PDB file of C-alpha atoms in Angstrom:
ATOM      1  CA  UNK Q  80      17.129  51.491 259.014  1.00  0.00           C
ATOM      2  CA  UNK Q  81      14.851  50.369 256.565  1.00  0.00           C
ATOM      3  CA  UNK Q  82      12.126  47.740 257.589  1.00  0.00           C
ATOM      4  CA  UNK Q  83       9.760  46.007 255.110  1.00  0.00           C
ATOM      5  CA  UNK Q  84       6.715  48.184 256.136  1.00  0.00           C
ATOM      6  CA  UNK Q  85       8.203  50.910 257.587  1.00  0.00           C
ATOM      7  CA  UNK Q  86      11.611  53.544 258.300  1.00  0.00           C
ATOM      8  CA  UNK Q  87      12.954  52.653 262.100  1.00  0.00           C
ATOM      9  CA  UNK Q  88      15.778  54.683 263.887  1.00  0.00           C
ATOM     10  CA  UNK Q  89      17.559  52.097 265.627  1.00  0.00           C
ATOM     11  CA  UNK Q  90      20.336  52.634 268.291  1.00  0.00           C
ATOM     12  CA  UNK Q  91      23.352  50.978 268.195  1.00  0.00           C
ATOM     13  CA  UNK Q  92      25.937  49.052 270.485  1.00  0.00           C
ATOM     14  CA  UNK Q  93      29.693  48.637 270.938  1.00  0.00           C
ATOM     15  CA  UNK Q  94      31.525  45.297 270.462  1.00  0.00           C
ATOM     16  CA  UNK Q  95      32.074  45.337 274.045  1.00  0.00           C
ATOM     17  CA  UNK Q  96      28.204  45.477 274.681  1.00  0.00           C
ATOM     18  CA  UNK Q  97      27.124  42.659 272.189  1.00  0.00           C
ATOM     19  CA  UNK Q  98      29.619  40.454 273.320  1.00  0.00           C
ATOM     20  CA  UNK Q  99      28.883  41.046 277.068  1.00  0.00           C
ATOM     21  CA  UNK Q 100      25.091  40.178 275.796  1.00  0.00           C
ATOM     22  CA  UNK Q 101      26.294  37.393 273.924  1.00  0.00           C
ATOM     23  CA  UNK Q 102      27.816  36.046 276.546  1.00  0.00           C
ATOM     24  CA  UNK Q 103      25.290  36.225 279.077  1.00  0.00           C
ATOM     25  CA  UNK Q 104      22.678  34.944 276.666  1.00  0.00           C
ATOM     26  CA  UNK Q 105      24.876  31.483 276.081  1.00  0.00           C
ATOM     27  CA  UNK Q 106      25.282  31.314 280.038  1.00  0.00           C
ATOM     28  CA  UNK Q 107      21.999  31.630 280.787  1.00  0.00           C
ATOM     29  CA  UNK Q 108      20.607  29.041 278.156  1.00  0.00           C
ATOM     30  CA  UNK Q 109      23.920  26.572 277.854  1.00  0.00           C
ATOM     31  CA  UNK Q 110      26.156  26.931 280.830  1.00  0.00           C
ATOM     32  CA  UNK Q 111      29.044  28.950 281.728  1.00  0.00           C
ATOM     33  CA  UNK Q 112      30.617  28.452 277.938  1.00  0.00           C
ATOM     34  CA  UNK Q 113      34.159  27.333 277.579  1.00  0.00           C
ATOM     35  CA  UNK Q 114      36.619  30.224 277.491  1.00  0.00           C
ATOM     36  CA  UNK Q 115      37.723  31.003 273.865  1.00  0.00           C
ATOM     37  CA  UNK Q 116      40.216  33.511 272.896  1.00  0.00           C
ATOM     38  CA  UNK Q 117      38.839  36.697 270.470  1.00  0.00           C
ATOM     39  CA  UNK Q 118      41.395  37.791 268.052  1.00  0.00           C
ATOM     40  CA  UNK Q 119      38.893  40.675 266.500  1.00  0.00           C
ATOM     41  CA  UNK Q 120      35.457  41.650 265.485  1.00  0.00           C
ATOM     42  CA  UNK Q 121      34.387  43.544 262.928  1.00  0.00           C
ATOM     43  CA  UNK Q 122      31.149  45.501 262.119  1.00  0.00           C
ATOM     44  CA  UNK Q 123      28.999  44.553 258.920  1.00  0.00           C
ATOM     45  CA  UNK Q 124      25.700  43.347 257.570  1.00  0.00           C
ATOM     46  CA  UNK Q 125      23.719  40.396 257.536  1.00  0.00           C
ATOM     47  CA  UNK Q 126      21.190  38.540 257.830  1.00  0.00           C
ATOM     48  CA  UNK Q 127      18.930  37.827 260.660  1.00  0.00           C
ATOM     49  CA  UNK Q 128      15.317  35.763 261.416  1.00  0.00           C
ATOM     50  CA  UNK Q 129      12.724  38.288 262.128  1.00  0.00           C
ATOM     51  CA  UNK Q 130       8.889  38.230 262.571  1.00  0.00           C
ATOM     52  CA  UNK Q 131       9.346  40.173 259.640  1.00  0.00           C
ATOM     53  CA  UNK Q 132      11.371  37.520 257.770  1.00  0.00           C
ATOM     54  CA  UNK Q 133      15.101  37.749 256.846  1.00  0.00           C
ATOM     55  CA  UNK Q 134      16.540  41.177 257.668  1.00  0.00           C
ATOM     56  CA  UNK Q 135      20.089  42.631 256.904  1.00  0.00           C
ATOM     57  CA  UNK Q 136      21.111  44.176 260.433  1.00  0.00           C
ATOM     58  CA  UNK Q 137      24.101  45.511 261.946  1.00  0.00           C
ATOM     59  CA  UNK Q 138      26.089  43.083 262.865  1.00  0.00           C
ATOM     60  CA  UNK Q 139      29.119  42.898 265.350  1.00  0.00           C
ATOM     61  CA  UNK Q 140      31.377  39.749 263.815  1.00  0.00           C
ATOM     62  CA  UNK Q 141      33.343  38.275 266.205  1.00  0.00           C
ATOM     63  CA  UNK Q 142      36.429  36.332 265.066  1.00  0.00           C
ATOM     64  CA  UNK Q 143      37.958  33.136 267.448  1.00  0.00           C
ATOM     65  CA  UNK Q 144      41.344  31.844 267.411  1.00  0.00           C
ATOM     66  CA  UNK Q 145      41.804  29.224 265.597  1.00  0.00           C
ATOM     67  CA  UNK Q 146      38.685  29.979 263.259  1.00  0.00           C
ATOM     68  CA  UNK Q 147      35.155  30.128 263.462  1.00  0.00           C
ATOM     69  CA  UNK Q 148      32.967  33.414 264.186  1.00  0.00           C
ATOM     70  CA  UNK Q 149      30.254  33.988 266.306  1.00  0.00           C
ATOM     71  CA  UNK Q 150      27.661  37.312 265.606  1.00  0.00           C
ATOM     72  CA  UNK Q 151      25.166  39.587 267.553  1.00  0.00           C
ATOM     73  CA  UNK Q 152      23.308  42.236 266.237  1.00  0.00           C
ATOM     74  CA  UNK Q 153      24.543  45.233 266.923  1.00  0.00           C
ATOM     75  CA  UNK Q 154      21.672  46.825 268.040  1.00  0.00           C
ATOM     76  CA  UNK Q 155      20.255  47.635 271.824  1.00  0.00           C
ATOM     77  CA  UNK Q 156      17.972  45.213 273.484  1.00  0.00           C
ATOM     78  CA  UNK Q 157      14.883  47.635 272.966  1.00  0.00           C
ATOM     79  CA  UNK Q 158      14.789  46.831 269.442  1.00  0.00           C
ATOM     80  CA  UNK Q 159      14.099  43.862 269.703  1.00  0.00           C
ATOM     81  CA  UNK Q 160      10.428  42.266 271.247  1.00  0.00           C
ATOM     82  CA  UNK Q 161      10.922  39.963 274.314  1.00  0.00           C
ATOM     83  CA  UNK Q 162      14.708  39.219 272.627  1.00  0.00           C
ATOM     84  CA  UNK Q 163      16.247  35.476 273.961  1.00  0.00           C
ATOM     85  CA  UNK Q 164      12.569  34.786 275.515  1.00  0.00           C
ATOM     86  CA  UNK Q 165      10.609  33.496 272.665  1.00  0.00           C
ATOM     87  CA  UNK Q 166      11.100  30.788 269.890  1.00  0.00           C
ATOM     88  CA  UNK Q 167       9.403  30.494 266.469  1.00  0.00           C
ATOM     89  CA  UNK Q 168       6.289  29.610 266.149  1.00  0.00           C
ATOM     90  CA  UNK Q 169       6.379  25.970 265.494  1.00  0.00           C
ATOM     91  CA  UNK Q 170       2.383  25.434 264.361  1.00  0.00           C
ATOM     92  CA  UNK Q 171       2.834  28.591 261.949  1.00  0.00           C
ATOM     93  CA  UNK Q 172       4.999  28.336 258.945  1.00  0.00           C
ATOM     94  CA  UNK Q 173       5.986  31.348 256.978  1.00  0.00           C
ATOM     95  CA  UNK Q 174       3.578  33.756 256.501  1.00  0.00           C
ATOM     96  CA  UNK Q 175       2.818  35.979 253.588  1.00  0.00           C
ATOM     97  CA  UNK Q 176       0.449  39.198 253.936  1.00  0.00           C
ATOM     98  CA  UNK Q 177      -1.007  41.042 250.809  1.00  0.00           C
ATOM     99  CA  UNK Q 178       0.421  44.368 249.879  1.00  0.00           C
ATOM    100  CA  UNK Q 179      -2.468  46.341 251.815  1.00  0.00           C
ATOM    101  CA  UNK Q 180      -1.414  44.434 255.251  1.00  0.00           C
ATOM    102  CA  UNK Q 181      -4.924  43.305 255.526  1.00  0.00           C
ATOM    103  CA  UNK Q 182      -4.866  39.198 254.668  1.00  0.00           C
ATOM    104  CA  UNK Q 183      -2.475  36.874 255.918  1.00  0.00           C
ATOM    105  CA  UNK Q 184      -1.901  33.288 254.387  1.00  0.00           C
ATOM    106  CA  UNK Q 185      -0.480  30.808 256.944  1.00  0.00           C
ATOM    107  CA  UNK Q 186       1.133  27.488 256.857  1.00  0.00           C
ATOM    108  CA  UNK Q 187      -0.340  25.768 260.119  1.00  0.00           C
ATOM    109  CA  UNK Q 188      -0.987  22.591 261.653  1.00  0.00           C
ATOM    110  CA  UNK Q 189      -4.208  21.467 260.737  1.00  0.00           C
ATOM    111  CA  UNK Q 190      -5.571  18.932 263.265  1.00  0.00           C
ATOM    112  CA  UNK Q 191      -6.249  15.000 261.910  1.00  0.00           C
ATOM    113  CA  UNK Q 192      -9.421  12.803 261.236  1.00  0.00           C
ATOM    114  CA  UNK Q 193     -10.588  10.852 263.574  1.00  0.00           C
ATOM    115  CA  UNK Q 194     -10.306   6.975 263.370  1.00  0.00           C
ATOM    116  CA  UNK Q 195     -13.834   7.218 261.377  1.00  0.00           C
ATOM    117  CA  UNK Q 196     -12.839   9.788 258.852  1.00  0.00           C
ATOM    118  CA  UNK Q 197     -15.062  12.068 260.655  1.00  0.00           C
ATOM    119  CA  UNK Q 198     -13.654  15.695 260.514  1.00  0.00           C
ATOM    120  CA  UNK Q 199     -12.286  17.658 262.854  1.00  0.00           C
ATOM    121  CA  UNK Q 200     -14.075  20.772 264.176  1.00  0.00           C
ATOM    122  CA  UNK Q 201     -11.615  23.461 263.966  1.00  0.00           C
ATOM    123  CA  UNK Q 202     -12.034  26.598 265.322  1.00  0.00           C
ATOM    124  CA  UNK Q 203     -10.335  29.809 263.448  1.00  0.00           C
ATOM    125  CA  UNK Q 204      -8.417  32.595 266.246  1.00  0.00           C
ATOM    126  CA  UNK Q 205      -7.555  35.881 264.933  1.00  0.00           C
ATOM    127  CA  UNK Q 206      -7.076  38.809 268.089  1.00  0.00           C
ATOM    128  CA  UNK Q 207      -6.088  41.807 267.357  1.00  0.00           C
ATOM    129  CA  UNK Q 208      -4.502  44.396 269.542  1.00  0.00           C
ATOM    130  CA  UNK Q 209      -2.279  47.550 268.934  1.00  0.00           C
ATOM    131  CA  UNK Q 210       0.903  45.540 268.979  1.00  0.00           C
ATOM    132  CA  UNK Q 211       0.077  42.048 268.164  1.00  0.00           C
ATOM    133  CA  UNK Q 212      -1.923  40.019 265.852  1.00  0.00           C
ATOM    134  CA  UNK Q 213      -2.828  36.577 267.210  1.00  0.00           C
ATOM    135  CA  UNK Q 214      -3.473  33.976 264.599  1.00  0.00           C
ATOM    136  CA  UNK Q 215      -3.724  30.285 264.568  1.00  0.00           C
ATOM    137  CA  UNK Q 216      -6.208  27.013 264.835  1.00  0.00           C
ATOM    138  CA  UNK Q 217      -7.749  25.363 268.070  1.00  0.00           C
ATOM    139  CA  UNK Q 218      -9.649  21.912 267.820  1.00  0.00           C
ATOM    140  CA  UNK Q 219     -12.977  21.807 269.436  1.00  0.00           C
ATOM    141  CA  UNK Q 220     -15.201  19.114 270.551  1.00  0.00           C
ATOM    142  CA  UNK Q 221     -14.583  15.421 271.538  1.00  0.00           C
ATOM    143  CA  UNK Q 222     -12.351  12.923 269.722  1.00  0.00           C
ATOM    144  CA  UNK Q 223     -11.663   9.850 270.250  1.00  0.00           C
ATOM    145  CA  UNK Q 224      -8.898   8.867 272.451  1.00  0.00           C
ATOM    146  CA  UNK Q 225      -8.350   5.646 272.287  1.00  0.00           C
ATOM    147  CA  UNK Q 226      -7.711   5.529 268.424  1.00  0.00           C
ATOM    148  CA  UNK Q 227      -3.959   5.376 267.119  1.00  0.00           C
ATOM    149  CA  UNK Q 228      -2.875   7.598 264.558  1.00  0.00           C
ATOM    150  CA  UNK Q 229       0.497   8.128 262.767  1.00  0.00           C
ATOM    151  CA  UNK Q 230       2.294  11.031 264.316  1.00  0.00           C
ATOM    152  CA  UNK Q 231       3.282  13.111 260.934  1.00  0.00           C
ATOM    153  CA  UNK Q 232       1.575  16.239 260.981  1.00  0.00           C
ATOM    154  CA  UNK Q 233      -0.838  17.475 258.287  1.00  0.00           C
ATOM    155  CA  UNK Q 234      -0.257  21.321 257.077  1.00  0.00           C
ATOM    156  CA  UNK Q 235      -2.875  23.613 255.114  1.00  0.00           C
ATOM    157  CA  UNK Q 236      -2.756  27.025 254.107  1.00  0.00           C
ATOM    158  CA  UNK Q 237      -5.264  29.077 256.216  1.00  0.00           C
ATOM    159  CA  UNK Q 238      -6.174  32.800 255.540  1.00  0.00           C
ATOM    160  CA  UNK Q 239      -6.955  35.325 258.312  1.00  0.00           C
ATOM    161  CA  UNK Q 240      -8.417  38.748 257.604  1.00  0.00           C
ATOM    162  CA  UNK Q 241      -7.143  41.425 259.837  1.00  0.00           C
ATOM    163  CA  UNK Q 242      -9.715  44.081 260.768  1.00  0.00           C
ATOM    164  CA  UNK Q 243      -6.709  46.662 260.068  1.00  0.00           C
ATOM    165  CA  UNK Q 244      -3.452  46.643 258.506  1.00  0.00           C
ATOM    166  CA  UNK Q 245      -0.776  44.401 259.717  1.00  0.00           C
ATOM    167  CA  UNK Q 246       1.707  47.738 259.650  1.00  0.00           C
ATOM    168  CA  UNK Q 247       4.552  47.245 262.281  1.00  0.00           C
ATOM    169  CA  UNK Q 248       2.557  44.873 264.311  1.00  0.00           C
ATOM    170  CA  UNK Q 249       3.941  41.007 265.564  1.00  0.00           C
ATOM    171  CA  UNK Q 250       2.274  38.584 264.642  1.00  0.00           C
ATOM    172  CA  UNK Q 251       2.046  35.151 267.183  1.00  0.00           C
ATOM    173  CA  UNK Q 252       0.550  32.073 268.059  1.00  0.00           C
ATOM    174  CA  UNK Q 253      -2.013  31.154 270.011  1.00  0.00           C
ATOM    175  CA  UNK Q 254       1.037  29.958 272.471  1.00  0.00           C
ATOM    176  CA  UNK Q 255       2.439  33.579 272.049  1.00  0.00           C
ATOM    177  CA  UNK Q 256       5.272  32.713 269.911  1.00  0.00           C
ATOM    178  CA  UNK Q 257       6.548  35.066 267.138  1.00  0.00           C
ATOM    179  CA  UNK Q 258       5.826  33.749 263.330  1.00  0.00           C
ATOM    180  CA  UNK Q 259       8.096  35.210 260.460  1.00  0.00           C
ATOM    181  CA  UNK Q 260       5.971  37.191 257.905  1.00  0.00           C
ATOM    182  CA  UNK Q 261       6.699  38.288 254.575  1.00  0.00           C
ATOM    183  CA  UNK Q 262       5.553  40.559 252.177  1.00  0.00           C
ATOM    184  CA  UNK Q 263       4.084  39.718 249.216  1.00  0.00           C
ATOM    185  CA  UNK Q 264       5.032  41.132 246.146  1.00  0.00           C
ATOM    186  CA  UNK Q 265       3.277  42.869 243.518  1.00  0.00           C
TER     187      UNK Q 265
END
């Protein structure tokens, strides 16, 4: 299979085993789900949310009577980090990284003025480890509580320079949730 940065061999499941997991996964986070007849699957390719961004995958299609579908990759759970644990970053937008891996350019929650105008003091994160590249923003020092401020959010783009190339590596939060990256082009 071919991944933006890199070739991965990938092993595959039956329709038996990604409905079984597909099941178990809607148990565990909805409730036992309300029995609905399968007329078929079939096996094809498309798209799925990845730290990586968008990615065609196998794909085992399953088809209800009466209409609708419902889809699970069809590959084994080891191919996929921490899968039905995690959910996307939500202080990280999308994330673009240079072509030599080595600068990312995040989306991210940038923290608010105070009720003076004064600025906030904003702290930059960026660990590094053999798997996983921790980015993201932490406030420091004292604000004022008792001032009210609206509650939309302000975003800025915020560039992080990795010590070594992103290469197959996820990148999270500072809460340790998964961001989507993409390459960019040229």
């Amino acid at each position: 299979m071919a991944l933006p940065d890199q070739e991965a061999r990938l092993s595959r499941i039956s329709a038996t085993e990604a409905f079984d997991a597909m099941a178990a996964r809607l148990a565990r986070t909805r409730g036992e789900p309300r029995p609905i007849r399968i007329t078929g699957s079939r096996y094809e390719e498309r798209e799925w949310a990845t730290d990586r961004g968008p990615l065609s995958l196998p794909t085992w299609t399953f088809l209800a009577e009466g209409g609708g579908t419902a889809a699970w990759p069809a590959l084994t759970p080891d191919a996929f980090w921490r899968p039905g644990e995690l959910r996307s970053s939500a202080s990280l937008g999308v994330i673009s990284v240079d072509p030599e891996g080595t600068r990312l350019v995040a989306l991210t929650d940038w923290p608010r003025a105070d009720c003076d105008g004064k600025a906030p003091q904003v702290e930059v994160l960026r660990r590094e480890s053999e798997a996983v590249v921790l980015i993201g923003l932490r406030e420091t020092g004292s604000r004022d509580d008792d001032c009210i401020q609206s509650a939309f959010g302000l975003l800025r783009e915020q560039v992080f320079e990795l010590g070594s190339p992103l290469g197959g590596r996820v990148v999270i939060d500072p809460l340790g949730n998964p961001a989507h990256v993409r390459r960019s082009q040229g």
